[in-house]
Every structure is written in structure tokens, then in C-alpha cells.
Coordinates of C-alpha atoms and ligand atoms in Angstrom, one line a residue:
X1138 CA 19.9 -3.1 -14.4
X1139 CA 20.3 -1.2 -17.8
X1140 CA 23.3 1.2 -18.1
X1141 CA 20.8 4.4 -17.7
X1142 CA 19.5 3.3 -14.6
X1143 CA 22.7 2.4 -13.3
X1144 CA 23.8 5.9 -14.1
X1145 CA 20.7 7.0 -11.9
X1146 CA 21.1 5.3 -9.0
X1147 CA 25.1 6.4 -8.8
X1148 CA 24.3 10.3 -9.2
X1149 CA 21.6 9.5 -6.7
X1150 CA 23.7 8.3 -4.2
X1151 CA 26.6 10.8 -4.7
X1152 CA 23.8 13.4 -4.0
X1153 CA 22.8 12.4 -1.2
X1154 CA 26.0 11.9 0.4
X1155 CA 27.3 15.8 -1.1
X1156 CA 24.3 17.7 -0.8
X1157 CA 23.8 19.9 2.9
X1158 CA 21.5 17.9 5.1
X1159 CA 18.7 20.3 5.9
X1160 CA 17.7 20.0 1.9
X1161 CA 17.2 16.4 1.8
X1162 CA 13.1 16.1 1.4
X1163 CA 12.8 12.6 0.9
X1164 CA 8.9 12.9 0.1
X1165 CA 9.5 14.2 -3.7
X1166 CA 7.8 11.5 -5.6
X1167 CA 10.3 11.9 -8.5
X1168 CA 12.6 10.1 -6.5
X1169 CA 10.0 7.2 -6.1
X1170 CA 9.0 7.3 -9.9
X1171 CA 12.8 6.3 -10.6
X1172 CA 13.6 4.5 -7.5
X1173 CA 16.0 6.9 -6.2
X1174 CA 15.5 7.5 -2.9
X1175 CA 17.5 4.4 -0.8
X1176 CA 20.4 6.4 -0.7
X1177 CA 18.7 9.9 0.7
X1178 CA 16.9 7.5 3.4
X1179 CA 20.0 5.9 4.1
X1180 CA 21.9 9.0 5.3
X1181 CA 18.7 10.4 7.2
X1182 CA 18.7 6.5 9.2
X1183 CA 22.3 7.3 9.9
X1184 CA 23.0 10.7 10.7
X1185 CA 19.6 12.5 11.3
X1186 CA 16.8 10.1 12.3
X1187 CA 14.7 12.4 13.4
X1188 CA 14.8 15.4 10.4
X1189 CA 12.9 18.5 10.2
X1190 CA 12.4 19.3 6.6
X1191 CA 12.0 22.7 5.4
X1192 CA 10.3 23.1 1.6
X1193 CA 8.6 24.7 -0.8
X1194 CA 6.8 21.7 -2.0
X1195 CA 2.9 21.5 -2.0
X1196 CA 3.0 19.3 1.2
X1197 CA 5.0 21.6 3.2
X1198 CA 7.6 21.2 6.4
X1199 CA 7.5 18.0 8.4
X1200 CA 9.5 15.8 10.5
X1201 CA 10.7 12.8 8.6
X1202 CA 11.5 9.3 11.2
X1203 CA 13.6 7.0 9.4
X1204 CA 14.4 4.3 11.7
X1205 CA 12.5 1.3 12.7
X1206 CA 12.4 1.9 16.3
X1207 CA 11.7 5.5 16.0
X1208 CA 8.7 4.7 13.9
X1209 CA 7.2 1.8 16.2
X1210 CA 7.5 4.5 19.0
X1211 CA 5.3 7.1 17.2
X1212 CA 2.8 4.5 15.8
X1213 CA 1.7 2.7 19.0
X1214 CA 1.6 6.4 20.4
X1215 CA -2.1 7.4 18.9
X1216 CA -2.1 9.6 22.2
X1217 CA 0.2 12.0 20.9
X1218 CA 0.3 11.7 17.6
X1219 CA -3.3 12.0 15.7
X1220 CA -4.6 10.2 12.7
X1221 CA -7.7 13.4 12.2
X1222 CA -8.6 14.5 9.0
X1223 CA -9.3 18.1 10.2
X1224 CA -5.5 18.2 11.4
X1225 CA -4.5 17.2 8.2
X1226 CA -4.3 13.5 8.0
X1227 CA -2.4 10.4 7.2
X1228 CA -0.1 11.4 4.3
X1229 CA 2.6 13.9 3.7
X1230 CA -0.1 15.6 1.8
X1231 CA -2.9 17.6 3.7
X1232 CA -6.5 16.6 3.2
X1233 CA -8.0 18.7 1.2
X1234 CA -10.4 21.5 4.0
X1235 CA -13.1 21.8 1.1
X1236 CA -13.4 18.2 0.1
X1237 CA -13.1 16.3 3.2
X1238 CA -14.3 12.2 2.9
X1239 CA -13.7 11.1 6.2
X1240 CA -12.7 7.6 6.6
X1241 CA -11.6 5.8 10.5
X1242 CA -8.0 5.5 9.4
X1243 CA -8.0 9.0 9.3
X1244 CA -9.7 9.3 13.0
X1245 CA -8.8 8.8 16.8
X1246 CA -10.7 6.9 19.2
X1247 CA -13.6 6.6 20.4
X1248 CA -15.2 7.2 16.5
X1249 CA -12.2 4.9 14.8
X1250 CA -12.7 2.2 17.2
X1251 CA -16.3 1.8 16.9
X1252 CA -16.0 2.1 12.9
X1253 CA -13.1 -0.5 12.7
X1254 CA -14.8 -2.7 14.7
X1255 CA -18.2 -2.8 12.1
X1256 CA -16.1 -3.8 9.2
X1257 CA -13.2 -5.9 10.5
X1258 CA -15.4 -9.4 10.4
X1259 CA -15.1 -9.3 6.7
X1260 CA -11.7 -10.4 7.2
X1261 CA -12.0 -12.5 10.2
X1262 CA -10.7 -16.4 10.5
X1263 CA -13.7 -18.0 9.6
X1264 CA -14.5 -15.4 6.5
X1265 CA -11.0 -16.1 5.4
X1266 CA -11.3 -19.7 5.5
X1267 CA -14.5 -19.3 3.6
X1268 CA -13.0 -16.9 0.8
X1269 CA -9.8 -19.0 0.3
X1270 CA -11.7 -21.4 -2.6
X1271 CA -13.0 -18.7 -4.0
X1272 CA -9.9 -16.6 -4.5
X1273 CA -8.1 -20.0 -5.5
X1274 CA -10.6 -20.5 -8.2
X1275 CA -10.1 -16.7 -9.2
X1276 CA -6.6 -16.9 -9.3
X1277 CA -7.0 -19.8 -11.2
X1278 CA -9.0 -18.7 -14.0
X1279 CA -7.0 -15.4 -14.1
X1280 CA -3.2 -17.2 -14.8
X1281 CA -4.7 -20.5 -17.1
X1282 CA -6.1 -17.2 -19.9
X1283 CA -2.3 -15.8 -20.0
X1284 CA -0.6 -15.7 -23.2
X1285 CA 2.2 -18.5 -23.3
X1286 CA 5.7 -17.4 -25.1
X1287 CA 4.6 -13.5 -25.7
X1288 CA 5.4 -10.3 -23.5
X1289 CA 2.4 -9.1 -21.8
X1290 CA 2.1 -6.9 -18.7
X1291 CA 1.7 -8.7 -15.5
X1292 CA 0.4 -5.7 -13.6
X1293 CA -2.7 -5.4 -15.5
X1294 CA -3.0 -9.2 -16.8
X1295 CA -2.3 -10.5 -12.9
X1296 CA -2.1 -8.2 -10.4
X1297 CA -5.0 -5.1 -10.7
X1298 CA -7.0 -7.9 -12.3
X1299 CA -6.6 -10.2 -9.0
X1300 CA -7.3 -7.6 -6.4
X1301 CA -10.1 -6.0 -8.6
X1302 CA -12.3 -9.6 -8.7
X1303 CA -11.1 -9.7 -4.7
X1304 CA -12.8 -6.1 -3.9
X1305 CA -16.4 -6.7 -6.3
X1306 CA -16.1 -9.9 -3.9
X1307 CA -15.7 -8.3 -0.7
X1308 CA -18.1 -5.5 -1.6
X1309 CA -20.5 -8.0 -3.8
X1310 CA -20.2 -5.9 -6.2
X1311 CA -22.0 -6.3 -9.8
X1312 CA -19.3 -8.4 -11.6
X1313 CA -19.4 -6.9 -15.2
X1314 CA -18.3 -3.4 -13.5
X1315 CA -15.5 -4.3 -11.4
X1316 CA -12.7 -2.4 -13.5
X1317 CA -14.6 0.8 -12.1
X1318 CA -13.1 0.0 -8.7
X1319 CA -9.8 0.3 -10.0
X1320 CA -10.4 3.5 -11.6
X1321 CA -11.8 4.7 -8.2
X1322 CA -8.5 3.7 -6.8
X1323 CA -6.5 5.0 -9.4
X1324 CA -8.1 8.1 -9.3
X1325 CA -7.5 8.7 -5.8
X1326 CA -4.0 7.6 -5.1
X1327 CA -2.8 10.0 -8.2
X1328 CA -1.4 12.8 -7.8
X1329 CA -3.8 15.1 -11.4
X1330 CA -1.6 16.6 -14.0
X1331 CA -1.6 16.8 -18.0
X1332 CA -1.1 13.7 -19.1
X1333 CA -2.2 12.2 -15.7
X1334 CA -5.0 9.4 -15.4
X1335 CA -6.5 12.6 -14.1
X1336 CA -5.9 16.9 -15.1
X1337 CA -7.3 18.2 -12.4
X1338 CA -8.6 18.2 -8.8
X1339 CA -12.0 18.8 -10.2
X1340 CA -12.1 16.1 -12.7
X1341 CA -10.8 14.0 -9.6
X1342 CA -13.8 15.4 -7.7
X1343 CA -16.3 14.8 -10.1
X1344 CA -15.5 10.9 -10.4
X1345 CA -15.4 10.5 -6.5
X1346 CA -19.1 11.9 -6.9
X1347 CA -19.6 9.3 -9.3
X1348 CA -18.4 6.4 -7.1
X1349 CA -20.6 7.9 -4.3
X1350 CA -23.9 7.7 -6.6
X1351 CA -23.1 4.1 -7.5
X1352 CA -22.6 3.0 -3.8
X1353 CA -25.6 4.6 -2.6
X1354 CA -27.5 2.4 -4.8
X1355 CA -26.0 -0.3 -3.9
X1356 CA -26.6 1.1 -0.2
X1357 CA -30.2 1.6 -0.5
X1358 CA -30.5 -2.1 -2.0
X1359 CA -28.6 -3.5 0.8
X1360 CA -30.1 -2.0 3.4
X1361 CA -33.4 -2.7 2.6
X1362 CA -32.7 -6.4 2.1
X1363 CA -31.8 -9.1 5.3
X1364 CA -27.9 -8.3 6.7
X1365 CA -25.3 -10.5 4.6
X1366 CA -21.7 -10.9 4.8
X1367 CA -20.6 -8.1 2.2
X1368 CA -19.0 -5.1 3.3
X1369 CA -21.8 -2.6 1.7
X1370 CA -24.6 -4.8 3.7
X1371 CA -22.4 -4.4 6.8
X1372 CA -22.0 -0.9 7.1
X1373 CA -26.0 -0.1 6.0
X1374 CA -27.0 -2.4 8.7
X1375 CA -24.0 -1.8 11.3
X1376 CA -25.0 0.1 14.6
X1377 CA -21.9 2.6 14.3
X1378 CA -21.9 3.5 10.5
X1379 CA -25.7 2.9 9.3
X1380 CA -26.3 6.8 9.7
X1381 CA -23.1 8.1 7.8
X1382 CA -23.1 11.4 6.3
X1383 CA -23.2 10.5 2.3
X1384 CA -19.3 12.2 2.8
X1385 CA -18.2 9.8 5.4
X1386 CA -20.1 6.6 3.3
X1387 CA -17.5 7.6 0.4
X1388 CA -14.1 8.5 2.4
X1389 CA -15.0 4.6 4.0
X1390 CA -15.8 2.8 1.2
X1391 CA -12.9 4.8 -0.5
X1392 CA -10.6 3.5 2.1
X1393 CA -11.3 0.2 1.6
X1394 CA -10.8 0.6 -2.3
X1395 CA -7.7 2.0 -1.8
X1396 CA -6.4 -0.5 0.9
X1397 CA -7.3 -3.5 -0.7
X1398 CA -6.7 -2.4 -4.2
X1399 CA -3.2 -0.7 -4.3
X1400 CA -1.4 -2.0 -1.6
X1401 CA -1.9 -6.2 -2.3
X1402 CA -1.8 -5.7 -6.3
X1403 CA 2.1 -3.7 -5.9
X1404 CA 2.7 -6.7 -3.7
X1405 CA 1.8 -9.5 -6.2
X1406 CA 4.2 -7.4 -8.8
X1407 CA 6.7 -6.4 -6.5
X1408 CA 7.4 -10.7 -5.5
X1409 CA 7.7 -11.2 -9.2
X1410 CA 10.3 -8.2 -9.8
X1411 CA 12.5 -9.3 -6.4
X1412 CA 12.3 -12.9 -7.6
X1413 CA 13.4 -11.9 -10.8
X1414 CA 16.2 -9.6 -9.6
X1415 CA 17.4 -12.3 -7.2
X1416 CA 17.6 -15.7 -9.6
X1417 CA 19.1 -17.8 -6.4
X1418 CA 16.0 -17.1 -5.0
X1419 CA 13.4 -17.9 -7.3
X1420 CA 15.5 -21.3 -7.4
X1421 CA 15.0 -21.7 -3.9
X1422 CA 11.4 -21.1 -4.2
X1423 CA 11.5 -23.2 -7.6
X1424 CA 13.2 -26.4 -5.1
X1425 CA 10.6 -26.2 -2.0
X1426 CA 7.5 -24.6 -2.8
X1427 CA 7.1 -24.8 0.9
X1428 CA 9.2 -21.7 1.4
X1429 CA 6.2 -19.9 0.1
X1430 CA 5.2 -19.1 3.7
X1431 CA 8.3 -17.3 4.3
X1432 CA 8.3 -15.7 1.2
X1433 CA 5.0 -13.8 1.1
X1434 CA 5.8 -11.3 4.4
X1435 CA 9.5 -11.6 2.9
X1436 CA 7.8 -9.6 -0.6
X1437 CA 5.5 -7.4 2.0
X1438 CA 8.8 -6.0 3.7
X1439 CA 11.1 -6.3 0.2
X1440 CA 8.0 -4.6 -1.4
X1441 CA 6.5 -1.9 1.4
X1442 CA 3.5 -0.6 -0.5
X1443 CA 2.6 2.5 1.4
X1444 CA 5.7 4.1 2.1
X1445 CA 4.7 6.0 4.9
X1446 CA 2.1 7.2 6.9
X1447 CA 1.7 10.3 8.6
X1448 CA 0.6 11.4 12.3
X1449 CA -0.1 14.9 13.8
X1450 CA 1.4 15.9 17.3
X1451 CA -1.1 16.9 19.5
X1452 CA 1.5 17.7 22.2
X1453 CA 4.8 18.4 23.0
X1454 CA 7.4 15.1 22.2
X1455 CA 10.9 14.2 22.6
X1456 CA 12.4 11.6 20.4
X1457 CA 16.0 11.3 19.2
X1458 CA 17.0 14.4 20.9
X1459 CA 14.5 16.3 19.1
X1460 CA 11.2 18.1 20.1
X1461 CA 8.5 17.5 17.5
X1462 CA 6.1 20.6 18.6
X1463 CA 2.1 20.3 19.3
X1464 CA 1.0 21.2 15.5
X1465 CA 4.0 19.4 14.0
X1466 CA 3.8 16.9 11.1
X1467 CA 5.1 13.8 11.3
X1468 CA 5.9 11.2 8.9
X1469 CA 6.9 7.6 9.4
X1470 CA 8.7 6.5 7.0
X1471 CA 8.2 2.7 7.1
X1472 CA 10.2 2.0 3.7
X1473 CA 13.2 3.2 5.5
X1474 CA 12.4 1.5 8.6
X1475 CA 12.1 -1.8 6.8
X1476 CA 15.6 -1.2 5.6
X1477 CA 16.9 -0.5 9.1
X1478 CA 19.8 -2.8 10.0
X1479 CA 19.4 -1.5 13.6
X1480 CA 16.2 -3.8 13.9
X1481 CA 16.8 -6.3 10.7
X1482 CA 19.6 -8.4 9.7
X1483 CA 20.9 -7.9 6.1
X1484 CA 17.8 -5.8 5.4
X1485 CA 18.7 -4.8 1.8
X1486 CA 18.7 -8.6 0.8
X1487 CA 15.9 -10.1 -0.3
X1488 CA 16.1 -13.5 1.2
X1489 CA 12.9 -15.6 1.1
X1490 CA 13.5 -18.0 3.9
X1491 CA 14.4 -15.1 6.6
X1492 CA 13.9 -16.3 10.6
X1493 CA 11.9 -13.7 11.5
X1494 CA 9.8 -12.5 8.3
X1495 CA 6.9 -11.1 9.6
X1496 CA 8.7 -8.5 11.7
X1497 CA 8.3 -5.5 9.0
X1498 CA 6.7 -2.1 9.5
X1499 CA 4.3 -3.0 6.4
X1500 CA 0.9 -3.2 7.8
X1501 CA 1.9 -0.1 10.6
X1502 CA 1.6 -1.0 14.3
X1503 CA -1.3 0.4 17.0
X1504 CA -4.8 0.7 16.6
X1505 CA -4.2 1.8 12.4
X1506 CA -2.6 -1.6 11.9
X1507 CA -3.7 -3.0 8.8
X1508 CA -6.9 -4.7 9.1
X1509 CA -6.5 -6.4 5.7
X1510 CA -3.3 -8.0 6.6
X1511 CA -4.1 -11.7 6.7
X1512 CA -6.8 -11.6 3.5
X1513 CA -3.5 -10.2 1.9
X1514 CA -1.1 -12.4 2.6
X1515 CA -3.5 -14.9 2.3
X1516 CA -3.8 -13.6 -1.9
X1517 CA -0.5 -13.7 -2.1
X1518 CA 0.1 -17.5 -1.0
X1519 CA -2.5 -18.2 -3.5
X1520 CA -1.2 -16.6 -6.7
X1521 CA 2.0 -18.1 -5.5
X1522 CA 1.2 -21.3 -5.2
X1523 CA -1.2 -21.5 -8.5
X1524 CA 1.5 -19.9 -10.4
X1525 CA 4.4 -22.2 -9.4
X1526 CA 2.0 -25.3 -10.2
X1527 CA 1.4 -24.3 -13.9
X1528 CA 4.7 -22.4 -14.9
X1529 CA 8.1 -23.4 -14.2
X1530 CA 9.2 -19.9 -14.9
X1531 CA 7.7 -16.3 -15.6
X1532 CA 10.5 -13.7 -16.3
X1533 CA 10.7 -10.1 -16.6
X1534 CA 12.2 -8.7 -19.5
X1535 CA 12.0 -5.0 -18.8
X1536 CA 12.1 -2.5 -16.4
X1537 CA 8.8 -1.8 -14.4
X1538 CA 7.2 1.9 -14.4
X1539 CA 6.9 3.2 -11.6
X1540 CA 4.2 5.4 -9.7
X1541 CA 4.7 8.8 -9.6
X1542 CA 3.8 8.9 -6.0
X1543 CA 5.8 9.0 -2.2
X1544 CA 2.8 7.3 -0.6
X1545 CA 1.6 4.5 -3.0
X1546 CA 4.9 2.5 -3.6
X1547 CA 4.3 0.8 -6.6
X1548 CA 4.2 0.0 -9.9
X1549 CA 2.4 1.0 -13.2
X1550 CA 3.4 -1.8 -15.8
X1551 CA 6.3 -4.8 -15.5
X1552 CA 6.9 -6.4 -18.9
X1553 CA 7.1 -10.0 -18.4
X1554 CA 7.0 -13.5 -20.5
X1555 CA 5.9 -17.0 -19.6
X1556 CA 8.3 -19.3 -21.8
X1557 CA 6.6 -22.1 -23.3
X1558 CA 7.7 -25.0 -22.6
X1559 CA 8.7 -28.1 -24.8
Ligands
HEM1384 C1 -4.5 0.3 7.3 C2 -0.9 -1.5 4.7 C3 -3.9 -4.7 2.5 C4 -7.6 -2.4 4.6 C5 -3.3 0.1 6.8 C6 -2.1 0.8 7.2 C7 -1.1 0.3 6.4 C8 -1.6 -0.7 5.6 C9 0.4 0.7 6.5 C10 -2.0 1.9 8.3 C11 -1.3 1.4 9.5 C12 -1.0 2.4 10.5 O1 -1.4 3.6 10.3 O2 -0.4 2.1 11.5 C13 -1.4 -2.5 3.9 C14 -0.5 -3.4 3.1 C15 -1.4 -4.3 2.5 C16 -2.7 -4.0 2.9 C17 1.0 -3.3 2.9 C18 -1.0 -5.4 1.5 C19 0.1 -6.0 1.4 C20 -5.1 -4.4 2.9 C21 -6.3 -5.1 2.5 C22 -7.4 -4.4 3.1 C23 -6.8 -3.3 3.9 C24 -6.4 -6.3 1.6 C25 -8.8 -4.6 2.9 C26 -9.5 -5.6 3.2 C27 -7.1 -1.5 5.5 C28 -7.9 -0.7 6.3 C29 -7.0 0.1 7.1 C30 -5.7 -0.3 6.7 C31 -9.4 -0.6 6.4 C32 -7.4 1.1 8.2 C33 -7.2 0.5 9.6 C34 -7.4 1.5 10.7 O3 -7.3 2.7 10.5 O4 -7.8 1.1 11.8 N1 -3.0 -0.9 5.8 N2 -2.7 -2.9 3.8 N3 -5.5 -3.3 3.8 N4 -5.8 -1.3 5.8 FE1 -4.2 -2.2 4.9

């Protein structure tokens, strides 16, 4: 770590121990844009798990759950705690009342169930067995054009690239424009400012309208043609979503932009940095390439690319000698969760051959849980596996930027090199 960031990290963690409480909002994305936060999370885990914040912040108050347990007990409680759109939502951030897209992780039952079910065969056993050549073949081309012995960045070279050529696959979509569905991604996760990759809610606005004309061609040429496997032909012809407001058409196929796109492309960066940052590791992994199933659900804890989700109480609840009230926000913080020593052993450590890997709060729990979660632990075995059969090595040789953003954990560039070798 480089002296300044060292620096960073101590001031951070002196105040968080010093400062009162009641004034620790761990939902400022500042703190995520320079990796601050551990410490704040790590006094809320120990001596105020359940933590009513009171700010001025755009996002205003909510109940922050830090520990793993705590967390499961909200997810797996869709009863109580609501996923709607019109009561705000699945982020610290309210949806917005005059721009609603409404999507089925943002609903409750019966309408999320019936909507899930429509598109989760995209990712089902057999489809995944069918897609794996194709996304070895992709990951193949995309790591045998890097540049050998110069710097480049891995999260545009490798990672957006990978999970943008996954998405126009999943979606069909015409080849020569994928890049446009990372744009859509980008644009939605960001939070618009000067200088941003967008100024202002209305620019924001008026590319969402653009994404919404181009799918409803592609809509209109799916649905007229026989059913096929492609997510745009299976929600034209599915029973539950073929007559979707043009709204609801967006906020779903903006979901699955955003889920496939964001969360799986921090991932394949995120492996890279931890390996990087832990060399006995990567030496591990270098020895038994076999450790590689460990590893991936290993980088999808290490990593946690959405850092929380949020719930609404629809009733009365005690937890942790608290009551959250009916109207209450409530976020789950699953990046403190998966650093919970209460549940995990030695969670700080990134160890790639862990017993129990796959018990992270990553993918959420209940009926939200992640319905992409094999097809992306699935990319990630393939990169891994490609990449460790053509380069002995692939180092980073600069700190990563990071997102500006306490929902999207992730990354903007990580300066790496492939050494040649001789
Ligand atoms: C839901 C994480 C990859 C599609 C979710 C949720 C999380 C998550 C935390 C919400 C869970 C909850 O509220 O309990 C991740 C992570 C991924 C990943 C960490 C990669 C490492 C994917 C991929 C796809 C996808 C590749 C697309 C094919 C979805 C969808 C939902 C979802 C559609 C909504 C499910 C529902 O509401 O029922 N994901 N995801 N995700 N994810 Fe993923």
C-alpha cells in the first residue's frame, strides 16, 4: 500500500473509534471511493449491530445491520421487510416517485415470483452447460489480444469487456453494439455530477429512454418471430411479462444489465487485486490450479460487489434489542456481514482454499437471492482457468480507482502488466 493511502486508512480508523456513535453513516460513498469504511463497519458489528442513523444526506435516516446473522434474519423475512419500489426500494437511495422502472427485485410476491420465474431458465443447468464453450471461447479471444510487457488496464481490457460479450449473449444482442450495454449500466449505477459519466438526472433520463427505444425494437422483432432461448425472446413470449408496461420492459431489462454487468466484472478485478495483495496465495493458486473451485466464491466474499441491499418494514420488528418501526428503512449491509467473525473464521483473510467458501452473504438469501449466481461463478472459473494456462503471472502495479458509490462495490480502472516471458 503507498504511504498516502496508508495515511488514509489510519485516520480512518482513529475516526471511527473517536468519533460519538450516533454520527457514524456508513453509507457515504466517499468512504467507498477510498476504501475507508472497514473500520466504521467494524465498530457498528461490535458495539451497535443494529444502528439507527440520523443524516442529512440525500438518502436520509435508516437502520444500518452489520452482522451476518442479523442480516440472514431480515433477508429470508420478505414478510416483514418489503422489496417495493413505491416504498422506496432496494438501496439506501429512494427510487425516484417521478421516474419509476419497475423491475421484480424491486417487488414482493405474488408479481416477483411469477416474473422471476419467466427469466430464471436463462441460467438454468442445461443453459449453463450449453453457454460454458461459448464463454471459454470468449474468454479466450479476449486474454490471447492483450498487450505482453506493457501496462494496460485490466478492468476495461478483461473485465467490462468479458461481461459485456456475456450480456449481448444472453440478450442476443447485435454484436457490434455491445459497449452500449455497458454504458446503460454505467449510467445507472452512477451517482450524476460534473465531471461524472453523467451531469444530471435528466441527462441520466434521457439515455434510459434511449435504451428503452433500442429494446423495443429488438422486442417487436422477437416477439413476432418463433420463442428462442434469449432473454428479450423470453420475456415477449413469457405468459407473466409479455404485456409489460414499456416502464416495467426497461426497469427489467435494466435489472438484468445491471446484475450481470457490474456485479461479475468487479468480481473478475477484484480476484486479481486480492491475488495480487496476497502473493502466498496467488502461489498457491500458481501450484494447484485445482484450487480454483475454492477460490472463485473465496473472491465473491473477499470482493462483495453490492454492498448492501435495502428492505422496507412493513410492520413492527424486534431484532438486537431494537424496534425497527412499520415505515422504517433498513439496510443490510452484506460487506460487513461478510467480514463477521461471529459467523466466519479469520474473515479479513483472504485465503483461497477456505472449508466452507460458499457461505457468504454475496448473492443475498430468500426469494431476492441472486438468480445469476452460478452463470457467475461459472465466468469466473473460466477467466481463471484461461488466464492461468497462458500467463504465469499478471501483476498490478498501481492502485485501483474506485467507484464513487456505497451500493456498487467496485472498481473503475486497476493498472496491471503481463511480464513477458523469456
Ligand atoms: C439479485 C448479487 C451476478 C441477476 C441479486 C442480489 C444480489 C446479487 C445481492 C439481491 C439478493 C437479495 O436481495 O437477497 C450478485 C453478485 C453477482 C451477481 C455478487 C456476481 C458475482 C448476477 C448475474 C446475473 C444476475 C450474472 C444475470 C444473469 C440477478 C437478478 C436478481 C439478482 C435478475 C434479482 C433476483 C430477484 O429479485 O429475485 N444479485 N449478482 N446477477 N441478480 Fe445477481
Amino acid at each position: 500500500m503507498a504511504d498516502g493511502a496508508f495515511d488514509l486508512q489510519r485516520a480512518a480508523r482513529e475516526d471511527a473509534y473517536s468519533r460519538p456513535l450516533s454520527s457514524i453513516d456508513v453509507a457515504d460513498p466517499e468512504r467507498f471511493r477510498t476504501d475507508t469504511f472497514w473500520p466504521y463497519f467494524e465498530r457498528l458489528r461490535n458495539e451497535a449491530p443494529i444502528h439507527w442513523v440520523e443524516t442529512e444526506a440525500d438518502y436520509g435516516n435508516y437502520w444500518s445491520v452489520t452482522r451476518y446473522a442479523d442480516i440472514m434474519a431480515i433477508d429470508t423475512n420478505h414478510q416483514v421487510f418489503s422489496s417495493d419500489a413505491h416504498l422506496g426500494g432496494i438501496t439506501v437511495g429512494d427510487f425516484d416517485e417521478d421516474f419509476v422502472m419497475p423491475m421484480f427485485i424491486a417487488m414482493d410476491p405474488p408479481k416477483h415470483d411469477i416474473q422471476r420465474k419467466t427469466v430464471s431458465p436463462i441460467v438454468s443447468p442445461h443453459n449453463l452447460a450449453q453457454m460454458e464453450p461459448i464463454i471459454r471461447e470468449r474468454v479466450g479471444g479476449i486474454l490471447d489480444g492483450l498487450p505482453i510487457g506493457e501496462e494496460f488496464d485490466w478492468v476495461d481490457k478483461v473485465s467490462v469487456e468479458l461481461t459485456t460479450q456475456m450480456l449481448a449473449t444472453l440478450f442476443d444482442f447485435p454484436w457490434e453494439d455491445r459497449r452500449k450495454l455497458t454504458r446503460w449500466s454505467d449510467i445507472t449505477t452512477t451517482i450524476p455530477g460534473v465531471g461524472g459519466l453523467v451531469e444530471t438526472e435528466d441527462e441520466r433520463r434521457a439515455e434510459l429512454m434511449e435504451c428503452l427505444a433500442y429494446f423495443t425494437n429488438l422486442w417487436n422483432e422477437r416477439v413476432n418471430s418463433e420463442p428462442k432461448g434469449d432473454l428479450i425472446s423470453m420475456l415477449a413470449h413469457g405468459e407473466a411479462t409479455r404485456n409489460m408496461e414499456p416502464m416495467e420492459y426497461l426497469g427489467n431489462v435494466i435489472l438484468l444489465i445491471v446484475g450481470g454487468n457490474d456485479t461479475t466484472r468487479n468480481s473478475i478485478t477484484g480476484g486479481l487485486l486480492a491475488l495480487n495483495q496476497n502473493p502466498a496465495e496467488y502461489a498457491k493458486l500458481k501450484a494447484d490450479h485445482g484450487l480454483i473451485t475454492s477460490m472463485v466464491p473465496e473472491i465473491i466474499r473477499w470482493q462483495t460487489p453490492l454492498a448492501h441491499m435495502r428492505r422496507t418494514a412493513v410492520a413492527d420488528y424486534e431484532i438486537g434489542g431494537q424496534t425497527i418501526r412499520k415505515g422504517d428503512k433498513v439496510v443490510m449491509w452484506y460487506v460487513s456481514g461478510n467480514r463477521d467473525e461471529r459467523a466466519i473464521d479469520n474473515p479479513n483473510a483472504f485465503i483461497i482454499d477456505r472449508e466452507r467458501p460458499r457461505q457468504h452473504l454475496s448473492f443475498g438469501f430468500g426469494i431476492h437471492r441472486c438468480v445469476g449466481n452460478r452463470l457467475a461463478e461459472l465466468q469466473l472459473k473460466i477467466v481463471w482457468e484461461e488466464a492461468l494456462k497462458r500467463f504465469p503471472d499478471i501483476q498490478v502495479v498501481g492502485e485501483p480507482r474506485r467507484v464513487y458509490s456505497s451500493f456498487v462495490k467496485g472498481y473503475e480502472t486497476l493498472p496491471v502488466v503481463i511480464p513477458a516471458r523469456y
